[in-house]
Amino acid sequence: MKPESASWSLRRRLLGAILSASAVLWLASLGIATAIAWQETSEVFDDALEEAGYLIMAATTDWNERGLAIPPRPGAAARKADMQYQVVFRGRVLQRTGGAPAAPFVVDSEDSDDSHGFADADADGHRWRVFVVRDQDRHVEVQVGQRASDRYEILEELAEHLWPPVLGMLALLALVCWFLIGRVLKPLRRTAAAIAAKTPGDLALVPATGQPREVLPIVQALNGVLGRLEAALQAERRFTADAAHELRTPLAGLHMHVQLLQRQHPQPALAAPFRKLRQDIARITALVDSLLLLARLDPLAPTQLARQEVALAPLLERLLAIHAPEAARRNIRVEGRCELDAVQADPAMLEIVLRNLLDNALRYCPDGSRIEIEAGHEGGSGRARIAVRDDGAGVDEASRARLTERFFRVLGQGQAGSGLGLSIVKRIADLHGIALGFGSGLDGRGLGVFLDFPAAP
């Protein structure tokens, strides 16, 4: 069922579908039951006609030729309307069929007012349904009886023929109702799938057109929540971006004033405080830059990335050259190994990711450590992987799960930082569909960060 522009009632559509299917299958069941009942009753009527013919024949034949008990008629046991009769004169049976008892079915007094009627009687160990008719003088009676068990056999045979089609119709009704309910509820499942498919960054409203009237209030309430959440996030992002942007100018001015003061007061006693002040200003400036970058990354969608082939060898060489002075100052050996020609990514964002990973490794590794950045293929899948590993102090398992949280820093590292570097890496990796993982570093020590790129389409 295709979505409609106007809202519709799920209850009415479901009720109409089930009632329509039930009515059609009920009429079909009624037709089948009627056909089976007609066949069974036709057989009973045919047997009744045959019995009536034999009874009339017996009534119009000379009694001297028949004797008291007429022998059983051929095929009487197979007939469904097997009837027995007696001719009774003043309480004595003058003539009877072979299956009738020797005594009268019913014994009535001669002063009874009824000239005919039905009665239930017990004779020869059987229950009989008997019809009695008397002459005007009430001396002669004709009693015609039928065993109750024969009637029950007719009902049993009728039920035996009816239950397979009835059960089949019930099963068909259940199947049709299951199919119709699934069709009617398909828009509901589609709406649920659209809601379930939403990601933390997808706050687009759920379409309200074509929704059932019963579900429309839920969709509208959810859209209200999404709208308020989007407005709150936008306000937070604007505040973060505006605050970070406004802080950059005074921080730059503060840095220049500190440099000027340091030149104006070259006393050795002031060198250490000035250096500490400049480091703090640099750290705050880096924090502001990270906040600005996150404010730009948060609203981005994967379709907005400028993806292209990024040659890895020149990029790694440039990054190693940028970090070479700091590594040499601290006697840290930084090595690069590239076995990949290129990957699909946004060049500027990929450089930000790798620079942040190398910055973190240099910041948290002790002097004399070793850092390795490697671009190659993952073991079994053959997907592109870039790994940055070191042999430093490493991070425990519990802290690894929180490394990408914003402003989270591992305690006891003794290094300054904002706790936003890996958050930026995580956001860029999510935009590219890159799997970000953490593991052991070099020689089973330190920390390893792995970027597994999605397989090429």
XYZ file of N, CA and C in Angstrom, residues 174-415:
726
model
N -7.081 -17.417 8.500
C -5.934 -16.962 9.288
C -4.810 -16.472 8.378
N -4.559 -17.200 7.281
C -3.494 -16.803 6.360
C -3.821 -15.482 5.677
N -5.077 -15.339 5.239
C -5.479 -14.100 4.570
C -5.410 -12.920 5.539
N -5.882 -13.125 6.792
C -5.824 -12.050 7.781
C -4.375 -11.663 8.092
N -3.497 -12.673 8.197
C -2.084 -12.386 8.441
C -1.493 -11.547 7.313
N -1.833 -11.904 6.067
C -1.328 -11.163 4.920
C -1.890 -9.746 4.888
N -3.206 -9.620 5.142
C -3.830 -8.302 5.095
C -3.322 -7.399 6.215
N -3.161 -7.964 7.408
C -2.642 -7.166 8.520
C -1.230 -6.685 8.212
N -0.424 -7.573 7.617
C 0.925 -7.165 7.225
C 0.913 -6.031 6.211
N -0.023 -6.108 5.242
C -0.118 -5.047 4.245
C -0.592 -3.735 4.854
N -1.584 -3.835 5.750
C -2.118 -2.616 6.361
C -1.072 -1.959 7.270
N -0.292 -2.783 7.982
C 0.697 -2.241 8.923
C 2.030 -1.901 8.261
N 2.129 -2.076 6.949
C 3.388 -1.796 6.257
C 3.835 -0.337 6.432
N 2.945 0.660 6.318
C 3.396 2.034 6.577
C 3.916 2.228 7.991
N 3.331 1.508 8.951
C 3.803 1.617 10.334
C 5.223 1.073 10.459
N 5.476 -0.082 9.813
C 6.825 -0.639 9.843
C 7.811 0.272 9.113
N 7.352 0.896 8.039
C 8.238 1.802 7.304
C 8.614 3.008 8.170
N 7.632 3.516 8.917
C 7.928 4.641 9.815
C 8.889 4.215 10.920
N 8.649 3.015 11.487
C 9.546 2.516 12.540
C 10.963 2.324 12.005
N 11.080 1.831 10.771
C 12.411 1.642 10.183
C 13.100 2.980 9.955
N 12.322 4.001 9.537
C 12.916 5.324 9.321
C 13.418 5.917 10.633
N 12.678 5.676 11.709
C 13.115 6.187 13.016
C 14.338 5.418 13.504
N 14.303 4.071 13.340
C 15.421 3.252 13.811
C 16.704 3.533 13.027
N 16.570 3.973 11.779
C 17.756 4.210 10.952
C 18.435 5.536 11.258
N 17.833 6.342 12.086
C 18.422 7.640 12.378
C 19.714 7.481 13.178
N 20.680 8.278 12.837
C 21.974 8.306 13.527
C 22.013 9.508 14.470
N 22.984 9.554 15.382
C 23.068 10.714 16.275
C 23.178 12.042 15.548
N 23.718 12.027 14.341
C 23.836 13.279 13.603
C 22.673 13.558 12.677
N 21.719 12.637 12.580
C 20.566 12.810 11.686
C 19.353 13.201 12.516
N 19.025 14.463 12.502
C 17.876 14.973 13.250
C 16.786 15.481 12.315
N 16.771 14.986 11.072
C 15.725 15.389 10.131
C 14.369 14.877 10.616
N 13.333 15.654 10.333
C 11.994 15.298 10.789
C 11.481 14.070 10.051
N 10.694 13.269 10.748
C 10.056 12.105 10.137
C 8.880 12.594 9.302
N 8.748 12.184 8.034
C 7.631 12.669 7.206
C 6.290 12.327 7.851
N 5.427 13.337 7.945
C 4.095 13.130 8.536
C 3.040 12.845 7.490
N 3.331 13.071 6.214
C 2.355 12.802 5.168
C 2.175 11.306 4.977
N 0.926 10.910 4.777
C 0.631 9.494 4.554
C 0.636 8.642 5.795
N 0.750 9.247 6.976
C 0.767 8.469 8.210
C -0.666 8.175 8.660
N -0.908 7.036 9.288
C -2.240 6.762 9.847
C -2.583 7.776 10.939
N -3.877 8.045 11.083
C -4.294 9.008 12.102
C -3.918 8.541 13.502
N -3.883 7.219 13.719
C -3.530 6.715 15.035
C -2.048 6.925 15.353
N -1.196 6.969 14.323
C 0.254 7.110 14.516
C 0.692 8.561 14.384
N -0.137 9.393 13.738
C 0.249 10.775 13.462
C 0.609 11.557 14.719
N -0.133 11.436 15.847
C 0.293 12.173 17.051
C 1.680 11.771 17.555
N 2.015 10.471 17.425
C 3.342 10.019 17.855
C 4.427 10.624 16.961
N 4.178 10.611 15.643
C 5.154 11.177 14.706
C 5.314 12.672 14.955
N 4.207 13.367 15.178
C 4.290 14.810 15.428
C 5.030 15.106 16.728
N 4.761 14.309 17.766
C 5.477 14.512 19.034
C 6.970 14.239 18.863
N 7.307 13.177 18.117
C 8.720 12.871 17.873
C 9.376 13.986 17.067
N 8.677 14.512 16.063
C 9.239 15.613 15.281
C 9.445 16.848 16.141
N 8.533 17.068 17.109
C 8.723 18.181 18.022
C 9.985 18.019 18.852
N 10.217 16.789 19.342
C 11.440 16.527 20.114
C 12.677 16.713 19.246
N 12.623 16.180 18.011
C 13.773 16.323 17.115
C 14.035 17.789 16.788
N 12.952 18.555 16.578
C 13.130 19.966 16.274
C 13.765 20.720 17.427
N 13.291 20.441 18.646
C 13.876 21.121 19.814
C 15.326 20.691 20.029
N 15.606 19.403 19.802
C 16.978 18.936 19.953
C 17.895 19.558 18.907
N 17.404 19.667 17.672
C 18.206 20.295 16.620
C 18.480 21.763 16.947
N 17.451 22.449 17.450
C 17.648 23.858 17.808
C 18.661 23.994 18.936
N 18.562 23.085 19.947
C 19.517 23.146 21.053
C 20.940 22.871 20.583
N 21.101 21.865 19.699
C 22.441 21.552 19.193
C 22.990 22.686 18.342
N 22.117 23.268 17.513
C 22.575 24.391 16.695
C 23.013 25.557 17.580
N 22.227 25.819 18.655
C 22.604 26.906 19.562
C 23.931 26.607 20.244
N 24.124 25.338 20.631
C 25.383 24.965 21.277
C 26.557 25.109 20.314
N 26.351 24.681 19.062
C 27.436 24.795 18.088
C 27.754 26.253 17.789
N 26.697 27.064 17.659
C 26.944 28.484 17.392
C 27.683 29.136 18.554
N 27.274 28.755 19.776
C 27.948 29.328 20.939
C 29.421 28.911 20.973
N 29.671 27.607 20.721
C 31.054 27.124 20.733
C 31.885 27.809 19.658
N 31.326 27.900 18.445
C 32.066 28.510 17.346
C 32.284 29.999 17.595
N 31.222 30.675 18.053
C 31.363 32.116 18.294
C 32.345 32.394 19.422
N 32.232 31.597 20.514
C 33.135 31.821 21.637
C 34.582 31.549 21.238
N 34.794 30.435 20.505
C 36.162 30.117 20.086
C 36.702 31.177 19.140
N 35.829 31.651 18.230
C 36.285 32.669 17.275
C 36.616 33.973 17.987
N 35.791 34.328 18.961
C 36.040 35.572 19.691
C 37.286 35.474 20.566
N 37.628 34.270 21.020
C 38.798 34.102 21.883
C 40.112 34.168 21.111
N 40.051 33.862 19.811
C 41.301 33.799 19.050
C 41.999 35.156 19.022
N 41.244 36.221 18.822
C 41.864 37.551 18.720
C 42.517 37.983 20.032
N 41.821 37.911 21.176
C 42.516 38.298 22.420
C 43.670 37.383 22.774
N 43.568 36.089 22.430
C 44.683 35.186 22.713
C 45.904 35.547 21.883
N 45.652 35.871 20.601
C 46.783 36.288 19.757
C 47.404 37.574 20.299
N 46.536 38.522 20.746
C 47.062 39.748 21.323
C 47.823 39.493 22.606
N 47.312 38.580 23.437
C 47.991 38.236 24.681
C 49.352 37.624 24.411
N 49.405 36.751 23.385
C 50.684 36.135 23.042
C 51.703 37.200 22.613
N 51.251 38.162 21.824
C 52.161 39.229 21.381
C 52.619 40.086 22.569
N 51.708 40.367 23.510
C 52.095 41.165 24.677
C 53.122 40.434 25.540
N 52.956 39.117 25.666
C 53.912 38.348 26.452
C 55.287 38.395 25.793
N 55.314 38.255 24.461
C 56.595 38.348 23.751
C 57.237 39.724 23.944
N 56.372 40.756 23.880
C 56.897 42.108 24.051
C 57.446 42.315 25.468
N 56.702 41.808 26.455
C 57.162 41.924 27.841
C 58.456 41.154 28.062
N 58.564 39.995 27.378
C 59.770 39.186 27.540
C 60.977 39.923 26.972
N 60.782 40.672 25.883
C 61.896 41.446 25.321
C 62.232 42.640 26.214
N 61.183 43.250 26.799
C 61.412 44.409 27.629
C 62.024 44.053 28.983
N 61.825 42.821 29.418
C 62.346 42.389 30.723
C 63.126 41.086 30.531
N 64.360 41.195 30.031
C 65.158 39.983 29.751
C 65.836 39.392 30.973
N 65.399 39.749 32.160
C 66.056 39.229 33.350
C 65.917 37.713 33.396
N 66.992 37.011 33.780
C 66.934 35.540 33.867
C 65.881 35.040 34.836
N 65.568 35.801 35.869
C 64.575 35.336 36.853
C 63.176 35.290 36.267
N 62.927 36.077 35.222
C 61.596 36.111 34.610
C 61.467 35.175 33.413
N 62.555 34.536 33.004
C 62.506 33.691 31.798
C 61.565 32.507 31.984
N 61.670 31.829 33.128
C 60.818 30.650 33.354
C 59.338 31.012 33.447
N 58.957 32.066 34.209
C 57.531 32.429 34.227
C 56.991 32.827 32.856
N 57.804 33.569 32.103
C 57.346 33.947 30.767
C 57.157 32.714 29.869
N 58.108 31.771 29.959
C 57.992 30.544 29.149
C 56.736 29.751 29.527
N 56.471 29.660 30.842
C 55.271 28.947 31.291
C 54.001 29.653 30.801
N 54.018 30.966 30.835
C 52.858 31.725 30.377
C 52.623 31.522 28.886
N 53.705 31.525 28.105
C 53.557 31.301 26.661
C 53.053 29.897 26.365
N 53.509 28.902 27.146
C 53.011 27.527 26.951
C 51.514 27.437 27.252
N 51.090 28.122 28.323
C 49.667 28.103 28.663
C 48.841 28.780 27.582
N 49.362 29.884 27.062
C 48.628 30.572 25.987
C 48.561 29.690 24.744
N 49.662 28.989 24.439
C 49.665 28.088 23.281
C 48.664 26.949 23.465
N 48.571 26.429 24.709
C 47.628 25.350 24.966
C 46.184 25.835 24.820
N 45.901 27.032 25.334
C 44.547 27.573 25.197
C 44.232 27.853 23.731
N 45.229 28.355 22.993
C 45.010 28.609 21.567
C 44.719 27.307 20.820
N 45.457 26.237 21.171
C 45.208 24.937 20.541
C 43.808 24.427 20.890
N 43.373 24.655 22.130
C 42.025 24.250 22.529
C 40.971 24.995 21.724
N 41.175 26.305 21.562
C 40.231 27.116 20.782
C 40.190 26.629 19.332
N 41.357 26.340 18.764
C 41.396 25.832 17.382
C 40.660 24.498 17.271
N 40.816 23.625 18.283
C 40.127 22.342 18.262
C 38.615 22.526 18.368
N 38.187 23.450 19.215
C 36.750 23.716 19.342
C 36.177 24.257 18.040
N 36.914 25.142 17.384
C 36.457 25.661 16.088
C 36.356 24.540 15.051
N 37.361 23.657 15.058
C 37.337 22.546 14.103
C 36.152 21.620 14.362
N 35.901 21.291 15.643
C 34.750 20.445 15.968
C 33.438 21.122 15.603
N 33.359 22.429 15.815
C 32.142 23.154 15.454
C 31.891 23.091 13.958
N 32.955 23.025 13.143
C 32.774 22.880 11.695
C 32.457 21.442 11.305
N 33.009 20.479 12.050
C 32.817 19.071 11.681
C 31.449 18.529 12.092
N 30.922 18.962 13.216
C 29.693 18.371 13.749
C 28.515 18.426 12.775
N 28.242 19.562 12.130
C 27.070 19.584 11.241
C 27.302 18.969 9.868
N 28.511 18.541 9.568
C 28.793 17.998 8.236
C 28.146 16.636 8.046
N 27.804 16.326 6.801
C 27.302 15.015 6.409
C 28.332 14.361 5.497
N 28.355 13.027 5.442
C 29.340 12.353 4.574
C 29.289 12.806 3.125
N 28.100 13.195 2.646
C 27.998 13.619 1.242
C 28.656 14.965 0.988
N 28.985 15.704 2.039
C 29.598 17.023 1.877
C 31.120 16.973 1.824
N 31.695 15.804 1.951
C 33.157 15.688 1.923
C 33.677 15.786 0.494
N 34.838 16.382 0.364
C 35.505 16.477 -0.942
C 36.417 15.264 -1.116
N 35.822 14.121 -1.374
C 36.606 12.878 -1.489
C 37.387 12.855 -2.800
N 38.594 12.328 -2.711
C 39.418 12.139 -3.899
C 40.552 11.180 -3.551
N 41.308 10.799 -4.573
C 42.464 9.935 -4.342
C 43.566 10.738 -3.650
N 43.965 10.271 -2.482
C 45.023 10.952 -1.732
C 46.272 10.075 -1.759
N 47.320 10.579 -2.367
C 48.588 9.840 -2.404
C 49.186 9.821 -1.006
N 49.472 8.635 -0.492
C 49.889 8.509 0.893
C 51.377 8.774 1.109
N 52.217 8.348 0.189
C 53.661 8.498 0.392
C 54.064 9.963 0.597
N 53.653 10.895 -0.278
C 54.020 12.307 -0.038
C 53.411 12.851 1.257
N 52.209 12.417 1.605
C 51.586 12.911 2.824
C 52.358 12.458 4.056
N 52.757 11.190 4.088
C 53.512 10.698 5.237
C 54.874 11.370 5.337
N 55.518 11.601 4.207
C 56.825 12.275 4.236
C 56.687 13.691 4.793
N 55.631 14.391 4.393
C 55.432 15.758 4.878
C 55.168 15.762 6.383
N 54.366 14.829 6.859
C 54.076 14.768 8.291
C 55.320 14.411 9.102
N 56.121 13.476 8.596
C 57.341 13.114 9.307
C 58.311 14.306 9.368
N 58.337 15.070 8.290
C 59.224 16.248 8.280
C 58.742 17.298 9.281
N 57.423 17.473 9.409
C 56.886 18.459 10.350
C 57.226 18.079 11.787
N 57.152 16.791 12.102
C 57.371 16.350 13.480
C 58.835 15.983 13.758
N 59.680 16.059 12.760
C 61.082 15.663 12.950
C 61.808 16.513 13.996
N 61.653 17.858 14.021
C 62.391 18.635 15.042
C 62.013 18.242 16.468
N 60.726 18.106 16.763
C 60.311 17.716 18.112
C 60.827 16.328 18.456
N 60.768 15.393 17.467
C 61.255 14.038 17.728
C 62.758 14.040 17.991
N 63.518 14.841 17.227
C 64.969 14.894 17.429
C 65.302 15.515 18.778
N 64.550 16.541 19.189
C 64.820 17.195 20.469
C 64.654 16.225 21.625
N 63.727 15.261 21.493
C 63.442 14.332 22.589
C 64.011 12.942 22.309
N 64.834 12.837 21.277
C 65.474 11.559 20.958
C 64.452 10.456 20.724
N 63.369 10.794 20.039
C 62.317 9.823 19.682
C 62.471 9.481 18.205
N 62.515 8.230 17.910
C 62.671 7.784 16.524
C 61.293 7.590 15.899
N 61.012 8.357 14.856
C 59.729 8.280 14.149
C 59.995 7.688 12.775
N 59.347 6.560 12.496
C 59.556 5.854 11.231
C 58.239 5.778 10.466
N 58.363 5.754 9.151
C 57.195 5.622 8.292
C 57.383 4.518 7.288
N 56.324 3.779 7.033
C 56.375 2.706 6.029
C 55.074 2.745 5.247
N 55.170 2.874 3.950
C 53.983 3.023 3.099
C 53.960 1.926 2.041
N 52.937 1.081 2.104
C 52.744 0.028 1.107
C 51.451 0.253 0.314
N 50.849 1.429 0.489
C 49.641 1.790 -0.249
C 49.934 2.988 -1.137
N 49.362 2.963 -2.321
C 49.543 4.106 -3.215
C 48.652 5.267 -2.798
N 47.352 4.979 -2.578
C 46.415 6.063 -2.283
C 45.171 5.495 -1.611
N 44.408 6.376 -0.992
C 43.115 6.033 -0.407
C 42.109 7.118 -0.799
N 40.829 6.774 -0.717
C 39.770 7.733 -0.996
C 39.427 8.484 0.289
N 39.644 9.793 0.292
C 39.356 10.584 1.492
C 39.409 12.060 1.132
N 38.950 12.867 2.095
C 39.118 14.314 1.978
C 40.570 14.631 2.371
N 41.396 15.212 1.483
C 42.830 15.368 1.767
C 43.103 16.172 3.037
N 42.404 17.304 3.211
C 42.674 18.149 4.378
C 42.302 17.431 5.669
N 41.177 16.736 5.657
C 40.734 16.040 6.878
C 41.625 14.852 7.198
N 42.067 14.121 6.162
C 42.970 13.005 6.412
C 44.279 13.489 7.020
N 44.772 14.636 6.564
C 46.003 15.189 7.139
C 45.782 15.589 8.591
N 44.602 16.145 8.915
C 44.304 16.501 10.305
C 44.309 15.258 11.186
N 43.737 14.166 10.697
C 43.684 12.924 11.471
C 45.092 12.417 11.777
N 45.920 12.290 10.742
C 47.256 11.724 10.941
C 48.137 12.657 11.770
N 47.961 13.969 11.595
C 48.750 14.914 12.391
C 48.372 14.811 13.866
N 47.080 14.690 14.154
C 46.649 14.551 15.550
C 47.189 13.272 16.175
N 47.179 12.177 15.396
C 47.685 10.908 15.934
C 49.181 10.992 16.227
N 49.939 11.606 15.329
C 51.373 11.754 15.573
C 51.633 12.722 16.734
N 50.855 13.807 16.831
C 51.004 14.748 17.957
C 50.783 14.030 19.279
N 49.714 13.202 19.343
C 49.426 12.473 20.581
C 50.563 11.521 20.931
N 51.046 10.793 19.906
C 52.119 9.835 20.170
C 53.364 10.541 20.688
N 53.730 11.678 20.075
C 54.907 12.423 20.532
C 54.689 13.012 21.927
N 53.474 13.473 22.197
C 53.216 14.118 23.480
C 53.289 13.124 24.624
N 52.762 11.925 24.440
C 52.627 10.999 25.569
C 53.722 9.936 25.627
N 54.609 9.879 24.628
C 55.726 8.931 24.690
C 56.903 9.559 25.450
N 57.555 8.794 26.287
C 58.739 9.332 26.977
C 59.905 9.493 26.007
N 60.909 10.260 26.435
C 62.099 10.463 25.596
C 62.760 9.119 25.297
N 63.280 9.018 24.065
C 63.948 7.792 23.660
C 63.015 6.704 23.164
N 61.763 7.012 22.958
C 60.786 6.009 22.490
C 60.857 5.870 20.970
N 59.977 5.006 20.460
C 59.919 4.767 19.011
C 58.463 4.852 18.564
N 58.223 5.548 17.455
C 56.879 5.709 16.883
C 56.928 5.254 15.429
N 55.907 4.567 15.022
C 55.861 4.066 13.645
C 54.487 4.350 13.052
N 54.472 4.930 11.862
C 53.234 5.110 11.103
C 53.336 4.257 9.855
N 52.334 3.412 9.649
C 52.395 2.424 8.570
C 51.085 2.433 7.797
N 51.206 2.422 6.472
C 50.049 2.333 5.586
C 50.161 1.049 4.783
N 49.177 0.179 4.923
C 49.209 -1.105 4.214
C 47.822 -1.699 4.117
N 47.767 -3.025 4.096
C 46.499 -3.733 3.994
C 46.257 -4.532 5.263
N 44.985 -4.576 5.664
C 44.613 -5.367 6.831
C 44.773 -6.840 6.500
N 45.090 -7.626 7.520
C 45.436 -9.037 7.342
C 44.546 -9.826 6.411
N 43.307 -10.175 6.842
C 42.485 -11.096 6.064
C 41.612 -10.430 5.028
N 41.117 -9.230 5.313
C 40.147 -8.598 4.419
C 40.786 -7.886 3.240
N 42.043 -7.504 3.365
C 42.695 -6.784 2.271
C 42.305 -5.321 2.199
N 41.559 -4.814 3.207
C 41.178 -3.410 3.201
C 42.376 -2.530 3.578
N 42.320 -1.265 3.142
C 43.394 -0.322 3.449
C 43.383 -0.005 4.947
N 44.573 0.063 5.509
C 44.713 0.370 6.939
C 45.915 1.279 7.128
N 45.706 2.292 7.976
C 46.804 3.144 8.423
C 46.897 2.981 9.932
N 48.088 2.667 10.423
C 48.287 2.415 11.853
C 49.390 3.327 12.378
N 49.148 3.880 13.572
C 50.156 4.679 14.277
C 50.406 3.982 15.602
N 51.624 3.458 15.793
C 51.950 2.684 17.000
C 53.186 3.270 17.672
N 53.249 3.066 18.977
C 54.421 3.512 19.734
C 54.748 2.465 20.794
N 55.860 2.631 21.462
C 56.251 1.706 22.533
C 56.334 2.437 23.874
N 55.420 3.430 24.031
C 55.413 4.209 25.261
C 54.704 3.503 26.402
N 54.142 4.305 27.305
C 53.502 3.746 28.505
C 52.198 3.032 28.169
N 51.528 3.423 27.082
C 50.288 2.766 26.693
C 49.091 3.231 27.515
N 47.945 2.641 27.233
C 46.673 2.985 27.890
C 45.983 1.686 28.277
N 45.441 1.640 29.482
C 44.765 0.415 29.933
C 43.457 0.206 29.162
N 42.940 -1.037 29.242
C 41.753 -1.412 28.473
C 40.547 -0.547 28.816
N 40.352 -0.242 30.091
C 39.182 0.544 30.492
C 39.233 1.950 29.908
N 40.424 2.519 29.846
C 40.543 3.888 29.339
C 40.476 3.937 27.821
N 40.844 2.854 27.151
C 40.800 2.860 25.677
C 39.382 3.097 25.161
N 38.384 2.548 25.880
C 37.007 2.700 25.432
C 36.529 4.142 25.517
N 37.244 4.993 26.270
C 36.809 6.377 26.457
C 37.733 7.378 25.777
N 38.689 6.891 25.016
C 39.681 7.800 24.437
C 39.066 8.821 23.485
N 37.962 8.462 22.829
C 37.367 9.383 21.850
C 36.342 10.319 22.468
N 36.116 10.208 23.798
C 35.202 11.143 24.447
C 35.842 12.531 24.518
N 35.017 13.535 24.351
C 35.527 14.900 24.357
C 35.976 15.297 25.758
N 37.142 15.895 25.843
C 37.760 16.392 27.070
C 38.169 15.267 28.024
N 38.193 14.016 27.516
C 38.678 12.919 28.371
C 40.186 12.816 28.226
N 40.862 12.747 29.369
C 42.317 12.579 29.378
C 42.665 11.501 30.380
N 43.602 10.645 30.011
C 44.058 9.574 30.903
C 44.853 10.184 32.035
N 44.477 9.819 33.254
C 45.159 10.377 34.425
C 46.580 9.828 34.541
N 47.444 10.633 35.121
C 48.798 10.181 35.403
C 49.757 10.310 34.237
N 49.335 10.970 33.142
C 50.230 11.099 31.989
C 51.232 12.237 32.178
N 50.837 13.247 32.949
C 51.759 14.354 33.201
C 51.991 15.244 32.003
N 51.063 15.229 31.027
C 51.217 16.036 29.834
C 50.012 16.966 29.686
